[in-house]
Coordinates of C-alpha atoms (C1' of nucleotides) in Angstrom, one line a residue:
Chain A
X1 CA 83.1 120.3 120.0
X2 CA 80.1 120.9 117.5
X3 CA 81.5 119.3 114.2
X4 CA 84.7 117.8 114.0
X5 CA 86.3 119.0 111.3
X6 CA 90.1 119.4 112.3
X7 CA 91.8 120.7 109.4
X8 CA 95.5 120.5 109.5
X9 CA 97.8 124.0 108.1
X10 CA 99.9 121.3 106.0
X11 CA 96.1 119.5 105.0
X12 CA 95.0 123.3 103.8
X13 CA 97.5 124.2 101.7
X14 CA 98.9 121.1 99.8
X15 CA 94.7 121.7 99.0
X16 CA 94.8 125.4 97.7
X17 CA 98.6 124.7 96.4
X18 CA 96.3 121.2 94.0
X19 CA 93.8 124.0 93.4
X20 CA 96.5 126.3 91.9
X21 CA 98.0 123.2 89.5
X22 CA 95.0 121.9 88.6
X23 CA 93.2 125.5 87.9
X24 CA 97.0 125.6 85.8
X25 CA 97.6 128.8 87.6
X26 CA 100.6 127.0 89.0
X27 CA 102.2 125.5 85.6
X28 CA 104.4 121.8 84.3
X29 CA 108.5 122.4 85.3
X30 CA 107.5 125.7 87.5
X31 CA 109.4 126.0 90.4
X32 CA 108.1 126.6 94.5
X33 CA 110.5 127.7 96.8
X34 CA 109.2 127.5 100.0
X35 CA 109.1 130.8 101.1
X36 CA 107.6 132.3 98.6
X37 CA 105.0 129.7 98.5
X38 CA 104.7 130.6 102.8
X39 CA 104.8 134.2 102.6
X40 CA 101.7 133.3 99.5
X41 CA 99.4 131.2 101.0
X42 CA 100.1 133.1 105.4
X43 CA 101.8 129.6 106.1
X44 CA 105.1 128.7 107.9
X45 CA 107.6 127.4 105.8
X46 CA 107.3 123.7 108.4
X47 CA 103.6 122.9 107.3
X48 CA 104.6 123.8 103.4
X49 CA 106.7 121.3 103.1
X50 CA 104.3 118.9 105.0
X51 CA 102.5 119.6 102.2
X52 CA 104.5 119.8 99.8
X53 CA 105.8 115.6 100.4
X54 CA 102.6 115.1 100.2
X55 CA 101.3 116.9 96.6
X56 CA 104.9 114.6 96.2
X57 CA 102.7 111.1 96.0
X58 CA 100.4 111.9 94.6
X59 CA 102.1 112.7 91.8
X60 CA 101.7 116.9 91.0
X61 CA 104.8 117.3 92.8
X62 CA 108.4 116.5 91.7
X63 CA 111.6 117.2 94.2
X64 CA 114.9 116.8 94.9
X65 CA 117.6 117.0 98.1
X66 CA 118.4 121.1 98.6
X67 CA 117.1 121.5 95.0
X68 CA 113.8 122.2 95.1
X69 CA 110.5 121.2 94.1
X70 CA 108.5 121.6 91.1
X71 CA 105.5 121.4 89.3
X72 CA 104.9 117.3 87.4
X73 CA 105.3 117.7 84.4
X74 CA 104.0 114.8 83.1
X75 CA 106.4 111.9 80.9
X76 CA 105.0 110.7 77.1
X77 CA 103.6 108.5 78.2
X78 CA 101.9 108.4 82.1
X79 CA 98.7 109.5 80.3
X80 CA 98.5 106.5 78.5
X81 CA 100.2 104.8 81.9
X82 CA 97.0 105.4 83.4
X83 CA 94.5 105.2 81.6
X84 CA 95.4 101.5 81.0
X85 CA 96.2 100.4 84.6
X86 CA 92.8 102.1 85.2
X87 CA 90.9 100.4 82.6
X88 CA 92.0 97.2 84.4
X89 CA 91.0 98.5 88.2
X90 CA 88.3 101.1 87.7
X91 CA 85.6 98.2 86.0
X92 CA 86.4 95.2 88.9
X93 CA 85.4 98.0 91.6
X94 CA 82.3 97.6 89.5
X95 CA 82.0 94.9 89.0
X96 CA 82.7 93.6 92.5
X97 CA 80.4 97.1 94.2
X98 CA 77.4 94.9 92.0
X99 CA 78.0 92.2 94.0
X100 CA 76.4 94.0 97.3
X101 CA 73.9 94.7 95.9
X102 CA 72.5 95.7 99.6
X103 CA 74.5 98.9 100.2
X104 CA 73.5 100.4 97.0
X105 CA 72.5 103.9 97.7
X106 CA 73.3 105.7 94.2
X107 CA 72.5 109.2 96.6
X108 CA 75.6 110.4 96.8
X109 CA 76.6 109.7 92.9
X110 CA 73.6 111.9 91.6
X111 CA 74.7 114.6 93.7
X112 CA 78.1 114.8 92.9
X113 CA 76.8 114.9 89.3
X114 CA 74.5 118.0 90.3
X115 CA 77.1 119.2 91.0
X116 CA 79.2 119.3 88.6
X117 CA 76.8 119.7 86.2
X118 CA 76.7 123.6 87.9
X119 CA 81.4 123.8 88.1
X120 CA 83.5 125.1 85.8
X121 CA 86.8 124.8 87.6
X122 CA 89.2 122.5 86.9
X123 CA 90.6 121.8 90.9
X124 CA 86.5 121.4 91.7
X125 CA 86.0 119.8 88.7
X126 CA 88.2 117.0 89.3
X127 CA 86.9 116.1 92.4
X128 CA 83.4 115.7 91.4
X129 CA 84.1 113.4 88.8
X130 CA 85.7 111.1 91.5
X131 CA 83.0 111.6 94.0
X132 CA 80.6 110.7 91.4
X133 CA 83.1 106.8 90.5
X134 CA 84.3 107.0 94.3
X135 CA 80.1 106.2 94.8
X136 CA 79.0 103.7 92.6
X137 CA 82.7 102.1 93.7
X138 CA 82.8 101.7 97.0
X139 CA 80.2 99.1 98.2
X140 CA 82.4 97.3 96.7
X141 CA 84.0 97.4 100.5
X142 CA 87.7 97.2 98.4
X143 CA 89.4 99.3 100.6
X144 CA 93.0 98.1 98.8
X145 CA 92.1 98.4 95.8
X146 CA 89.8 102.0 95.7
X147 CA 92.8 103.3 97.4
X148 CA 94.9 102.8 94.0
X149 CA 92.9 103.7 92.5
X150 CA 91.5 107.2 93.2
X151 CA 95.4 108.1 93.3
X152 CA 95.4 106.9 88.8
X153 CA 92.3 109.5 89.1
X154 CA 94.4 111.6 90.6
X155 CA 97.3 111.8 88.8
X156 CA 95.0 111.6 85.9
X157 CA 93.3 115.1 86.3
X158 CA 96.5 116.8 86.4
X159 CA 97.1 115.5 83.0
X160 CA 93.7 116.0 81.8
X161 CA 94.4 119.6 82.9
X162 CA 96.9 119.9 81.2
X163 CA 94.9 118.7 78.2
X164 CA 92.4 121.8 78.8
X165 CA 89.9 118.7 78.6
X166 CA 89.1 118.7 80.9
X167 CA 87.0 121.7 80.4
X168 CA 86.4 121.5 76.7
X169 CA 84.4 117.7 77.6
X170 CA 82.3 118.5 80.4
X171 CA 79.3 117.8 79.0
X172 CA 80.4 114.4 77.2
X173 CA 82.2 113.8 81.1
X174 CA 78.5 114.3 82.4
X175 CA 76.1 112.5 79.8
X176 CA 79.2 109.3 79.3
X177 CA 78.0 109.7 84.1
X178 CA 74.5 109.6 83.4
X179 CA 74.2 106.4 80.8
X180 CA 76.5 104.9 83.6
X181 CA 74.3 105.8 86.8
X182 CA 71.1 104.5 85.2
X183 CA 72.3 101.4 83.8
X184 CA 73.8 100.9 87.2
X185 CA 70.5 101.7 89.2
X186 CA 69.5 99.4 86.9
X187 CA 71.2 96.4 87.7
X188 CA 72.2 96.0 84.3
X189 CA 76.0 94.8 85.9
X190 CA 76.7 94.5 82.3
X191 CA 75.3 98.3 80.5
X192 CA 77.5 99.0 83.1
X193 CA 80.3 97.5 82.6
X194 CA 80.5 98.5 79.5
X195 CA 79.3 102.2 79.3
X196 CA 82.3 102.7 82.7
X197 CA 85.0 101.5 79.6
X198 CA 83.9 103.2 76.6
X199 CA 83.9 106.6 78.8
X200 CA 87.7 105.9 79.9
X201 CA 88.7 105.2 76.2
X202 CA 87.0 108.2 75.3
X203 CA 88.6 110.2 77.8
X204 CA 91.6 108.7 76.9
X205 CA 91.7 109.1 73.3
X206 CA 90.4 113.2 74.5
X207 CA 93.6 114.1 76.4
X208 CA 95.6 112.1 74.2
X209 CA 94.2 114.1 71.0
X210 CA 94.7 117.4 72.5
X211 CA 98.4 116.6 72.8
X212 CA 101.6 118.5 71.1
Chain B
X1 CA 132.6 114.8 95.5
X2 CA 132.9 111.9 94.8
X3 CA 130.1 110.1 95.5
X4 CA 126.7 112.0 95.0
X5 CA 125.2 109.8 97.6
X6 CA 123.8 112.6 99.4
X7 CA 121.0 111.2 102.3
X8 CA 118.1 113.5 104.0
X9 CA 118.3 112.5 107.7
X10 CA 114.4 112.5 107.1
X11 CA 115.3 109.7 104.4
X12 CA 117.5 108.2 106.7
X13 CA 114.9 107.9 109.4
X14 CA 112.2 106.7 107.1
X15 CA 114.6 103.8 106.2
X16 CA 115.7 102.3 109.3
X17 CA 112.4 102.9 110.0
X18 CA 110.7 101.0 107.2
X19 CA 113.5 97.8 108.6
X20 CA 112.5 98.0 112.2
X21 CA 108.4 97.6 110.5
X22 CA 109.1 95.0 108.2
X23 CA 111.7 92.6 110.7
X24 CA 108.7 92.6 112.8
X25 CA 110.9 94.9 115.0
X26 CA 107.9 97.3 115.6
X27 CA 104.3 95.5 115.3
X28 CA 101.0 96.3 114.0
X29 CA 99.4 98.5 115.6
X30 CA 101.8 99.2 118.0
X31 CA 102.0 103.2 118.5
X32 CA 105.4 105.4 116.8
X33 CA 105.3 108.2 119.8
X34 CA 107.5 111.3 118.0
X35 CA 109.8 112.3 121.2
X36 CA 110.9 108.2 121.8
X37 CA 111.7 108.1 117.9
X38 CA 113.6 110.7 116.9
X39 CA 115.5 109.7 120.2
X40 CA 115.7 106.2 119.5
X41 CA 117.7 106.7 116.2
X42 CA 119.3 110.2 117.1
X43 CA 117.3 112.7 114.9
X44 CA 115.2 116.0 115.7
X45 CA 111.3 115.0 115.6
X46 CA 111.7 117.9 112.5
X47 CA 112.6 115.5 109.8
X48 CA 111.2 112.3 111.3
X49 CA 107.7 113.9 111.2
X50 CA 108.8 113.3 107.8
X51 CA 109.4 110.2 107.8
X52 CA 107.0 109.2 109.4
X53 CA 104.6 111.0 107.0
X54 CA 107.1 109.9 103.3
X55 CA 105.4 105.8 105.5
X56 CA 102.5 106.6 105.4
X57 CA 102.1 107.5 101.8
X58 CA 103.9 103.8 101.4
X59 CA 101.6 102.6 104.0
X60 CA 102.7 101.3 106.6
X61 CA 101.8 103.7 108.4
X62 CA 98.9 105.3 109.6
X63 CA 98.4 108.7 110.9
X64 CA 96.4 110.9 113.0
X65 CA 95.4 114.1 113.1
X66 CA 96.9 115.2 116.9
X67 CA 96.1 111.8 117.7
X68 CA 99.9 110.3 116.7
X69 CA 101.1 107.4 114.0
X70 CA 100.8 103.7 114.6
X71 CA 102.4 101.1 112.6
X72 CA 99.6 99.8 110.4
X73 CA 97.7 96.9 110.9
X74 CA 96.1 96.1 107.9
X75 CA 92.9 94.9 107.0
X76 CA 91.5 92.4 105.8
X77 CA 90.6 92.4 102.3
X78 CA 94.0 94.0 101.2
X79 CA 96.0 90.9 100.9
X80 CA 93.3 90.1 98.1
X81 CA 93.0 93.3 96.3
X82 CA 97.7 93.8 96.5
X83 CA 97.2 90.5 94.2
X84 CA 94.2 91.2 92.0
X85 CA 96.1 94.2 91.3
X86 CA 99.7 92.5 90.7
X87 CA 98.0 90.0 89.0
X88 CA 96.5 92.4 86.6
X89 CA 100.1 94.9 85.7
X90 CA 102.5 92.9 86.7
X91 CA 102.3 90.6 83.3
X92 CA 101.6 93.8 81.9
X93 CA 104.8 95.3 82.5
X94 CA 106.7 92.0 81.5
X95 CA 105.1 91.6 79.1
X96 CA 106.2 95.3 77.4
X97 CA 109.7 94.5 78.3
X98 CA 108.9 92.2 76.3
X99 CA 108.8 94.3 73.0
X100 CA 112.1 96.4 74.2
X101 CA 114.7 93.1 74.0
X102 CA 117.4 95.7 72.7
X103 CA 117.8 96.7 75.5
X104 CA 117.2 93.4 77.5
X105 CA 119.8 92.6 80.4
X106 CA 119.9 90.3 83.1
X107 CA 122.2 91.0 84.8
X108 CA 120.9 93.1 87.7
X109 CA 118.5 90.1 88.0
X110 CA 121.0 87.7 88.8
X111 CA 122.8 90.0 90.9
X112 CA 119.6 90.6 93.7
X113 CA 118.4 86.7 92.4
X114 CA 122.8 85.9 94.2
X115 CA 121.9 88.3 97.2
X116 CA 118.5 87.4 97.6
X117 CA 119.6 83.0 98.4
X118 CA 122.4 84.8 100.9
X119 CA 120.2 87.4 102.5
X120 CA 118.3 86.4 104.9
X121 CA 116.4 89.7 106.6
X122 CA 113.2 90.1 106.0
X123 CA 113.2 94.1 104.8
X124 CA 116.9 92.4 102.6
X125 CA 115.0 90.8 101.2
X126 CA 111.9 92.4 100.1
X127 CA 114.3 94.9 98.8
X128 CA 115.9 92.5 96.8
X129 CA 113.3 91.5 95.7
X130 CA 111.0 93.4 94.3
X131 CA 114.0 94.3 92.5
X132 CA 114.7 91.2 91.0
X133 CA 110.8 92.0 89.6
X134 CA 111.8 96.1 89.4
X135 CA 114.7 94.4 86.8
X136 CA 112.8 93.0 83.9
X137 CA 110.2 95.2 83.7
X138 CA 112.2 98.3 83.9
X139 CA 113.7 97.4 80.4
X140 CA 109.2 98.4 79.4
X141 CA 109.8 101.9 80.3
X142 CA 106.9 102.8 82.0
X143 CA 107.6 105.1 84.1
X144 CA 104.0 105.4 85.4
X145 CA 102.7 101.9 85.7
X146 CA 106.2 100.5 87.4
X147 CA 106.0 103.5 89.9
X148 CA 102.3 101.8 90.6
X149 CA 103.2 98.7 90.5
X150 CA 106.3 99.2 92.9
X151 CA 103.7 100.1 95.1
X152 CA 102.5 97.9 95.0
X153 CA 105.0 95.8 96.3
X154 CA 106.2 97.2 98.9
X155 CA 102.1 97.2 100.8
X156 CA 102.8 93.8 99.9
X157 CA 106.0 93.3 101.4
X158 CA 104.5 93.9 105.3
X159 CA 101.5 91.4 104.1
X160 CA 104.5 88.8 104.1
X161 CA 106.3 89.7 106.7
X162 CA 103.4 89.4 109.3
X163 CA 102.4 86.7 107.1
X164 CA 106.3 85.3 107.9
X165 CA 105.5 84.3 104.0
X166 CA 109.0 85.8 103.7
X167 CA 110.9 83.8 106.1
X168 CA 109.2 81.1 105.0
X169 CA 110.0 80.4 101.4
X170 CA 112.6 81.8 100.6
X171 CA 114.3 79.1 99.3
X172 CA 110.7 78.6 96.6
X173 CA 110.7 81.0 95.3
X174 CA 114.0 81.8 94.2
X175 CA 113.6 78.8 91.9
X176 CA 110.2 81.0 90.7
X177 CA 112.5 83.8 90.3
X178 CA 115.4 81.1 88.6
X179 CA 112.2 79.9 86.3
X180 CA 111.5 83.4 85.5
X181 CA 114.6 85.1 85.1
X182 CA 115.1 81.2 82.6
X183 CA 112.7 82.0 80.0
X184 CA 113.7 85.5 79.9
X185 CA 116.7 85.0 79.1
X186 CA 115.3 81.9 76.4
X187 CA 112.8 85.2 74.7
X188 CA 109.9 82.9 76.1
X189 CA 107.5 85.1 76.1
X190 CA 104.4 83.0 76.5
X191 CA 106.7 81.2 79.5
X192 CA 107.9 83.7 81.4
X193 CA 103.9 85.0 81.3
X194 CA 102.6 82.1 82.9
X195 CA 105.5 81.8 85.2
X196 CA 104.9 85.1 86.6
X197 CA 101.8 84.9 87.2
X198 CA 101.6 81.4 89.0
X199 CA 104.3 82.8 91.1
X200 CA 101.7 85.2 92.5
X201 CA 99.1 83.6 93.1
X202 CA 102.2 81.2 95.0
X203 CA 102.6 83.7 96.7
X204 CA 99.3 85.5 97.0
X205 CA 97.8 81.8 99.0
X206 CA 100.5 80.7 100.6
X207 CA 100.5 84.6 102.1
X208 CA 96.6 83.7 102.8
X209 CA 97.6 80.3 104.5
X210 CA 99.5 82.2 107.4
X211 CA 97.5 84.1 108.0
X212 CA 94.2 84.0 110.8
Chain C
dT1 C1' 78.9 104.9 143.3
dC2 C1' 77.6 106.7 138.3
dT3 C1' 77.9 111.2 135.4
dA4 C1' 79.4 115.4 134.4
dC5 C1' 82.8 118.7 134.9
dT6 C1' 87.1 121.2 135.0
dA7 C1' 93.0 120.8 135.1
dA8 C1' 96.6 118.8 134.8
dT9 C1' 99.3 116.2 131.7
dA10 C1' 101.3 114.3 127.6
dT11 C1' 101.7 115.1 122.4
dT12 C1' 101.0 116.8 118.5
dG13 C1' 101.6 120.6 114.5
dG14 C1' 103.9 124.8 113.7
dA15 C1' 106.9 129.7 113.6
dT16 C1' 111.9 130.5 114.0
dA17 C1' 116.2 130.7 114.6
dC18 C1' 120.9 128.0 112.7
dA19 C1' 123.1 125.1 109.1
dA20 C1' 124.6 122.6 105.6
dT21 C1' 124.3 122.1 100.5
dC22 C1' 123.9 124.7 95.9
dA23 C1' 123.6 128.2 92.4
dT24 C1' 126.5 132.3 90.5
dG25 C1' 130.0 134.9 89.9
dA26 C1' 134.9 137.4 90.5
dT27 C1' 139.3 135.7 90.9
dT28 C1' 143.3 133.1 89.4
dT29 C1' 146.7 130.6 87.4
dC30 C1' 147.7 128.2 82.9
Chain D
dG1 C1' 141.7 133.3 76.8
dA2 C1' 140.0 129.7 78.8
dA3 C1' 139.1 126.8 82.5
dA4 C1' 139.7 125.8 87.6
dT5 C1' 138.4 127.4 92.2
dC6 C1' 137.3 130.0 95.9
dA7 C1' 133.9 133.4 97.9
dT8 C1' 128.9 135.3 98.3
dG9 C1' 124.2 134.3 98.7
dA10 C1' 120.1 131.6 98.0
dT11 C1' 118.5 128.7 99.2
dT12 C1' 116.3 123.8 101.5
dG13 C1' 117.2 120.3 105.5
dT14 C1' 117.1 120.0 111.2
dA15 C1' 116.4 121.9 115.5
dT16 C1' 114.2 123.8 119.1
dC17 C1' 110.9 125.7 121.6
dC18 C1' 106.3 128.0 121.8
dA19 C1' 100.6 126.7 121.1
dA20 C1' 96.8 123.4 119.8
dT21 C1' 94.8 119.6 120.5
dA22 C1' 94.2 114.9 122.7
dT23 C1' 94.2 112.7 126.7
dT24 C1' 93.6 111.2 131.6
dA25 C1' 92.7 111.5 136.4
dG26 C1' 90.2 114.0 139.6
dT27 C1' 86.4 116.4 141.9
dA28 C1' 81.8 118.1 142.3
dG29 C1' 77.1 117.0 142.1
dA30 C1' 72.9 114.3 142.2

DNA sequence: TCTACTAATATTGGATACAATCATGATTTC
DNA sequence: GAAATCATGATTGTATCCAATATTAGTAGA
């Protein structure tokens, strides 16, 4: 076997459903019936249920026993909570990454940034968004911290999509990312920290102002 | 139907396995074979797999495709990460709760505290622990924030058990909790905040010192 | 003896059939 | 006529069987 990219059907289905949600095809509140979905995605109900369960843990889907699953309807305070947490945790990750400057490697970050500028599909944009941030935080080597931050980013992605913000401000976001990457390259820790915070505050603000 | 306590077999199995892990019956690294477990718990493999998956999302179990699941072996920095995050997020929740003082209700907190003092089983102790903290944070009404904090508490529970800390310091923890509750009752926001932070720092310290 | 390959076994992932639960609408009773 | 009850259909949860993958033991060849 050459490449070990063994993906399970449940994971494939989860990825597809996630895409459908993040691209707005599946609207919040919409019921997700197992049989219909399994037909649509050409998988049996067994892996489909696993997919739904993992999406529940991601916060993209809500489910109740015997009553079925539906696309999550985000509660009002969710966006504020997510960004307040990110504003506390992500600078921490970046700071820790700077302390392992021997491991710093910005190639992946730049790749994600380049790819993002050519991408317009919301689900892929949000994935590349995280790839970029993750590339910067990774040298910190703090797996547990990064796992939590990743969850918060995933949840934010849904909010961004609903607010049509991820497609509305890609250039602005890209510019902020470039500034952030440059500061990291220069070893300007303080500068990078403040750019990151500002970036998160902008994103938060833009999402809020598009909600009605 | 009088009470709507409909529990699914998968959830029941998950609860049982969680108990077995938190009580130390299942040691970290130990493989969890589906067939053996399904016999032991008297459920089929289908709901058992769902249970394992949800435990994976809780961080109590690690799984790899086609290679099976095992009790999570916590990585070295995990404890530090968890408590640094809790130290940032939990005071935030408490502070928000104070701002909704009309909703403050300490009955549940006291009940959890009383029950904890009579309890010696680690899995139940950690559950009551969370019940107490949750009762204090709940008036904040910040569901997303509280969900994240709950995850961090759940993950901490495993670490505490491994460090034999949850059974070693219950009286100390209970005393700290009583002080915290009293400060909240008195409306002493600043005092409560500092007691909470201190409480978390103590817990962190006690876990660290028991690891080898 | 060691390595590479193959076969046999064990274990997990998936498909399908069945049981339990919920939702809807008709029917009965007052 | 309204409310409660029951029956029917729809939907989810569970059990069991089959397929795919990994692991191990064994064998052949150098």
